[in-house]
Amino acid sequence: MLSPRVQQAMNDQLQVELQSAYVYLGMAAYCETVSLGGFAQWLHKQAEEEYGHAMRFYTFVNDRQGKVELKTLDAAPSDYPSALAVFEKALEHERSVTAAIDKLYELVHDEKDFASQAWLDWFATEQVEEEKTVGTIVDQLKMIGDRGEALFMLDKEMANRARTGV
Ligand code: MG
């Protein structure tokens, strides 16, 4: 059984993960408009992964005999000035998700809900990976700068990464 405080916090994080899916979908839509199909594929896959994270919370709340609450999502932008701006925003977003997971981790610890704490370990580790992956793409886009041919190559590489899941 979840305490009311943990249940509310878990539902808040379910919303954060769904919002993440929505944000990545908006980013994918922007990349489609500028013919960066590889980036769009990668971002679309990322959106699916975020939906998967949301479903983990959905299932966990139900498994603990809690009640799922689906909250309002914010509009997700699909206008960006560049691919670099997309990934800088994605990195900022992932850092805010990490902060939310850390806060949730602290809350379940305070509530002595150790089953939730152990379950959240996966998310704490996942966020390390998310920040590293997105941060690397930001660095690569900075390296590329204005060179269209290099961006074209990275777009092909992103399609490959989306396919292989790296
Ligand atoms: Mg996530």
Coordinates of C-alpha atoms and ligand atoms in Angstrom, one line a residue:
M1 CA 0.0 0.0 0.0
L2 CA 1.3 3.5 -0.9
S3 CA 1.0 6.3 1.6
P4 CA -1.1 9.2 0.3
R5 CA 2.1 11.3 0.0
V6 CA 4.0 8.7 -2.0
Q7 CA 1.0 8.0 -4.2
Q8 CA 0.7 11.7 -5.1
A9 CA 4.4 12.0 -5.8
M10 CA 4.4 8.8 -8.0
N11 CA 1.4 10.3 -10.0
D12 CA 3.3 13.5 -10.3
Q13 CA 6.3 11.6 -11.8
L14 CA 3.9 9.7 -14.1
Q15 CA 2.9 13.1 -15.4
V16 CA 6.6 14.2 -15.8
E17 CA 7.4 11.1 -17.8
L18 CA 4.3 11.6 -20.1
Q19 CA 5.3 15.3 -20.5
S20 CA 8.8 14.1 -21.5
A21 CA 7.3 11.9 -24.2
Y22 CA 5.2 14.9 -25.4
V23 CA 8.3 17.2 -25.4
Y24 CA 10.4 14.7 -27.5
L25 CA 7.5 14.2 -29.9
G26 CA 7.4 18.0 -30.5
M27 CA 11.2 17.9 -31.1
A28 CA 10.8 15.0 -33.6
A29 CA 8.1 17.0 -35.4
Y30 CA 10.4 20.0 -35.7
C31 CA 13.2 17.8 -37.1
E32 CA 10.8 16.4 -39.7
T33 CA 10.1 20.0 -40.9
V34 CA 13.8 20.6 -41.6
S35 CA 14.3 17.2 -43.3
L36 CA 16.5 15.8 -40.4
G37 CA 14.8 12.4 -40.7
G38 CA 17.5 10.6 -38.6
F39 CA 17.2 13.0 -35.7
A40 CA 13.4 12.8 -36.0
Q41 CA 13.6 9.0 -35.8
W42 CA 15.9 9.1 -32.7
L43 CA 13.6 11.6 -31.0
H44 CA 10.5 9.6 -31.8
K45 CA 12.1 6.6 -30.3
Q46 CA 13.0 8.6 -27.3
A47 CA 9.4 9.7 -27.0
E48 CA 8.4 6.1 -27.0
E49 CA 10.9 5.3 -24.2
E50 CA 9.5 8.1 -22.1
Y51 CA 6.0 6.7 -22.6
G52 CA 7.5 3.4 -21.4
H53 CA 8.8 5.2 -18.3
A54 CA 5.4 6.6 -17.6
M55 CA 3.9 3.1 -17.9
R56 CA 6.3 1.8 -15.3
F57 CA 4.9 4.4 -12.9
Y58 CA 1.3 3.5 -13.9
T59 CA 2.0 -0.2 -13.3
F60 CA 3.8 0.4 -10.0
V61 CA 1.0 2.5 -8.5
N62 CA -1.5 -0.1 -9.5
D63 CA 0.7 -3.0 -8.2
R64 CA 0.9 -1.2 -4.8
Q65 CA -2.9 -0.9 -4.7
G66 CA -2.7 2.8 -5.3
K67 CA -4.8 5.0 -7.5
V68 CA -3.5 6.3 -10.8
E69 CA -4.3 10.0 -11.6
L70 CA -3.7 11.3 -15.0
K71 CA -3.0 15.1 -14.8
T72 CA -3.0 17.8 -17.5
L73 CA 0.0 18.0 -19.8
D74 CA 1.5 21.3 -21.1
A75 CA 1.6 22.1 -24.8
A76 CA 4.9 20.8 -26.3
P77 CA 6.7 23.2 -28.8
S78 CA 7.5 21.9 -32.3
D79 CA 9.4 25.1 -33.3
Y80 CA 13.1 25.4 -32.6
P81 CA 15.8 27.5 -34.2
S82 CA 18.2 24.5 -34.9
A83 CA 19.0 20.9 -34.1
L84 CA 21.5 22.2 -31.5
A85 CA 18.7 24.2 -29.8
V86 CA 16.6 21.0 -29.7
F87 CA 19.3 19.0 -27.9
E88 CA 20.3 21.8 -25.6
K89 CA 16.7 21.9 -24.5
A90 CA 16.6 18.1 -24.2
L91 CA 19.6 18.2 -21.9
E92 CA 18.0 20.9 -19.8
H93 CA 14.9 18.8 -19.7
E94 CA 16.7 15.6 -18.7
R95 CA 18.5 17.5 -15.9
S96 CA 15.1 18.6 -14.6
V97 CA 13.8 15.0 -14.7
T98 CA 16.9 13.8 -12.8
A99 CA 16.1 16.5 -10.1
A100 CA 12.5 15.3 -10.0
I101 CA 13.6 11.6 -9.6
D102 CA 16.1 12.7 -6.8
K103 CA 13.3 14.5 -5.0
L104 CA 11.0 11.5 -5.3
Y105 CA 13.8 9.2 -4.0
E106 CA 14.3 11.5 -1.0
L107 CA 10.5 11.5 -0.3
V108 CA 10.1 7.7 -0.4
H109 CA 13.1 7.4 1.9
D110 CA 11.6 9.9 4.4
E111 CA 8.3 7.9 4.2
K112 CA 10.3 4.7 4.9
D113 CA 8.8 3.2 1.7
F114 CA 11.8 1.0 0.9
A115 CA 10.1 -1.0 -1.8
S116 CA 9.5 2.2 -3.7
Q117 CA 13.1 3.3 -3.0
A118 CA 14.5 0.0 -4.4
W119 CA 12.2 0.3 -7.4
L120 CA 13.4 3.9 -8.1
D121 CA 17.0 2.7 -8.3
W122 CA 16.4 1.8 -12.0
F123 CA 15.3 5.4 -12.7
A124 CA 18.3 7.0 -10.9
T125 CA 20.6 4.9 -13.1
E126 CA 18.6 5.5 -16.2
Q127 CA 18.9 9.3 -15.8
V128 CA 22.7 9.0 -15.8
E129 CA 22.5 7.3 -19.2
E130 CA 20.0 9.9 -20.5
E131 CA 22.1 12.9 -19.6
K132 CA 25.2 11.3 -21.0
T133 CA 23.6 10.4 -24.3
V134 CA 21.9 13.8 -24.9
G135 CA 25.0 15.6 -23.6
T136 CA 27.2 13.7 -26.2
I137 CA 24.8 14.8 -29.0
V138 CA 25.0 18.4 -27.9
D139 CA 28.8 18.2 -28.0
Q140 CA 28.7 16.7 -31.5
L141 CA 26.3 19.3 -32.8
K142 CA 28.6 22.1 -31.4
M143 CA 31.6 20.5 -33.2
I144 CA 29.6 20.5 -36.4
G145 CA 28.6 24.1 -36.1
D146 CA 27.4 25.4 -39.6
R147 CA 28.9 22.6 -41.7
G148 CA 25.8 21.2 -43.5
E149 CA 27.6 18.1 -44.8
A150 CA 28.7 17.1 -41.3
L151 CA 25.1 17.6 -40.0
F152 CA 23.9 15.4 -42.9
M153 CA 26.3 12.7 -41.8
L154 CA 25.2 12.9 -38.2
D155 CA 21.6 12.7 -39.3
K156 CA 22.4 9.4 -41.0
E157 CA 24.2 8.2 -37.8
M158 CA 21.2 9.2 -35.7
A159 CA 18.9 7.0 -37.8
N160 CA 21.3 4.2 -37.2
R161 CA 21.4 4.9 -33.5
A162 CA 17.6 4.9 -33.4
R163 CA 17.5 1.5 -35.1
T164 CA 20.2 -0.1 -32.9
G165 CA 19.1 1.6 -29.7
V166 CA 22.6 3.1 -28.9
Ligands
MG1 MG 12.1 9.3 -18.5

